[in-house]
Amino acid sequence: MTSRPFITTRRIGLAFAGQVFNEWTRVEIPRSIDDISGSFTLELRDAPRPYASWPFATLAQLARQPQLWDAVTITLDGRPIMVGYVDRIEPDAAEGRSSVTVTGRDKTADLVDCAATVDGPAEYRNVTVLDAAKMICAPFGISVKADVDVGEPIDRVAIDPGETAMSAIEKLVRQRALIVTSDGVGGLLLTRSGRSRAPAALVFPGNVYESRGSFSAEGRYSDYVVKGQMEKAAGGRESKSQLDATAFPLATNAQPERVTKQAAREEAGVTINGRAKDEEVTRYRPIVSMGRTQLDAKSAQKQAEWMMRTTRGRSETIEHSVKGFGSGDAIWRPNTLAFVDDAYQGVNRDMLIAGVTLAFDEQGEATHLGLTGPEAYDTEPEGDRRKDHRRRTAASTKKTSAPKALDSTAHRLNE
């Protein structure tokens, strides 16, 4: 019985300490809007360890192996697609075989794992979401940029004791209905959904060789309520009345309607409510979310509407698998819009690519795409983005050819 020959790819490289490892038997590089930090899992045939363990083994290379904590750059056809660190190394051997699996994440993993602040500051005043994110990320050496308007400054930004850096940033971007995602190469991006298009349409059957769907009512609600408090008085003006020696409470014999009006004014001054309704949920299923930072009425309403659209959009997901890592001179990447023609799933419209996994194994190169409705991350009402858009005939979409393999000289990194 002959052993199965090892199939490797040299298109994916792991660069570290002046060396490049580029002969992998298995590759998995997932990136997602939701997971923030991208990751990588690379498996290669091991040479130095067998050489040291079995006298009959042949020496294939004598080079420094990747070590825990190493700073690494993952490349595709020589171009960087991820900058990060090695988290785990798993050697595996038996007589006649040996391999090492190297796993890691991009630089933003430290924001996910670590405290936002230790010795302060724990509060910022009158800063934009972008400015606050930059100050939180600065100690980690991670840059932050935005390709959209991030909105007005927030009066007060508080970081909870022990709160992670990413948690502190996420609660801020939620107020402005922004998406925070890793750019893969050492920075964060504040953006909104679907600002660019994927390199090709997705057609099943066609360039898509496998299609899986999930349509769920779990986690959806009829009414979304966001509650919060603000330090300003009702109307958005600072209260100029201060308690002093001349101030006095309402008399106990004050008329009930006067007490009621004053209580209403006081409640309006500190309590903020935002409400949104999902008309597709036909029974009463309310949910209340407390704002984690100071809210005004506009941002509370915006947050409630965003929660409703996000939950509804993510309840319908499709997974498509295609051959290769991209089409033409571009790779598949998250947060891009793709036209989807999939009669099996009953979809013929634009969908958002929320997650991308570049993969290689004995079956060859493939990309696994996680698709959701484009309204899942919309900051504004989606209009007809949720409805099917039969902008192409079945004949025209089925002419879409399978993505071509990336030319090693044509690959472009998403800036």
PDB file of N, CA, C and O in Angstrom, residues 2 148 235 252 254 278 309 321 325 344 384:
ATOM      1  N   THR A   2       0.733   2.077  -1.009  1.00  0.00           N
ATOM      2  CA  THR A   2       1.559   3.282  -1.093  1.00  0.00           C
ATOM      3  C   THR A   2       0.977   4.384  -0.239  1.00  0.00           C
ATOM      4  O   THR A   2      -0.236   4.532  -0.120  1.00  0.00           O
ATOM      5  N   VAL A 148     -15.349  56.626   7.279  1.00  0.00           N
ATOM      6  CA  VAL A 148     -16.674  57.246   7.289  1.00  0.00           C
ATOM      7  C   VAL A 148     -16.701  58.319   8.373  1.00  0.00           C
ATOM      8  O   VAL A 148     -15.801  58.398   9.217  1.00  0.00           O
ATOM      9  N   GLY A 235     -34.234  68.561  27.038  1.00  0.00           N
ATOM     10  CA  GLY A 235     -34.028  69.607  26.066  1.00  0.00           C
ATOM     11  C   GLY A 235     -32.601  69.738  25.638  1.00  0.00           C
ATOM     12  O   GLY A 235     -32.264  70.492  24.746  1.00  0.00           O
ATOM     13  N   THR A 252     -45.249  69.639  51.096  1.00  0.00           N
ATOM     14  CA  THR A 252     -45.929  68.344  51.127  1.00  0.00           C
ATOM     15  C   THR A 252     -47.383  68.461  50.739  1.00  0.00           C
ATOM     16  O   THR A 252     -48.004  67.476  50.368  1.00  0.00           O
ATOM     17  N   ALA A 254     -48.404  70.312  48.245  1.00  0.00           N
ATOM     18  CA  ALA A 254     -48.475  70.796  46.863  1.00  0.00           C
ATOM     19  C   ALA A 254     -49.523  69.998  46.104  1.00  0.00           C
ATOM     20  O   ALA A 254     -49.782  68.839  46.393  1.00  0.00           O
ATOM     21  N   ASP A 278     -39.737  45.089  14.980  1.00  0.00           N
ATOM     22  CA  ASP A 278     -39.565  44.163  13.865  1.00  0.00           C
ATOM     23  C   ASP A 278     -40.946  43.654  13.472  1.00  0.00           C
ATOM     24  O   ASP A 278     -41.537  42.813  14.160  1.00  0.00           O
ATOM     25  N   ARG A 309     -32.203  45.659  13.078  1.00  0.00           N
ATOM     26  CA  ARG A 309     -31.760  45.259  11.749  1.00  0.00           C
ATOM     27  C   ARG A 309     -30.648  44.219  11.814  1.00  0.00           C
ATOM     28  O   ARG A 309     -30.607  43.283  11.027  1.00  0.00           O
ATOM     29  N   SER A 321     -18.870  28.000  -0.764  1.00  0.00           N
ATOM     30  CA  SER A 321     -17.481  27.601  -0.960  1.00  0.00           C
ATOM     31  C   SER A 321     -17.136  27.714  -2.435  1.00  0.00           C
ATOM     32  O   SER A 321     -17.887  27.249  -3.291  1.00  0.00           O
ATOM     33  N   PHE A 325      -8.512  31.489  -4.145  1.00  0.00           N
ATOM     34  CA  PHE A 325      -8.508  32.511  -3.115  1.00  0.00           C
ATOM     35  C   PHE A 325      -9.132  33.823  -3.567  1.00  0.00           C
ATOM     36  O   PHE A 325      -9.265  34.761  -2.773  1.00  0.00           O
ATOM     37  N   TYR A 344     -31.201  27.298  -4.918  1.00  0.00           N
ATOM     38  CA  TYR A 344     -31.398  26.300  -3.866  1.00  0.00           C
ATOM     39  C   TYR A 344     -31.756  26.970  -2.539  1.00  0.00           C
ATOM     40  O   TYR A 344     -32.616  26.486  -1.795  1.00  0.00           O
ATOM     41  N   ASP A 384     -35.258  48.781   0.517  1.00  0.00           N
ATOM     42  CA  ASP A 384     -35.535  47.509  -0.147  1.00  0.00           C
ATOM     43  C   ASP A 384     -34.320  46.608  -0.203  1.00  0.00           C
ATOM     44  O   ASP A 384     -34.307  45.626  -0.935  1.00  0.00           O
TER      45      ASP A 384
END
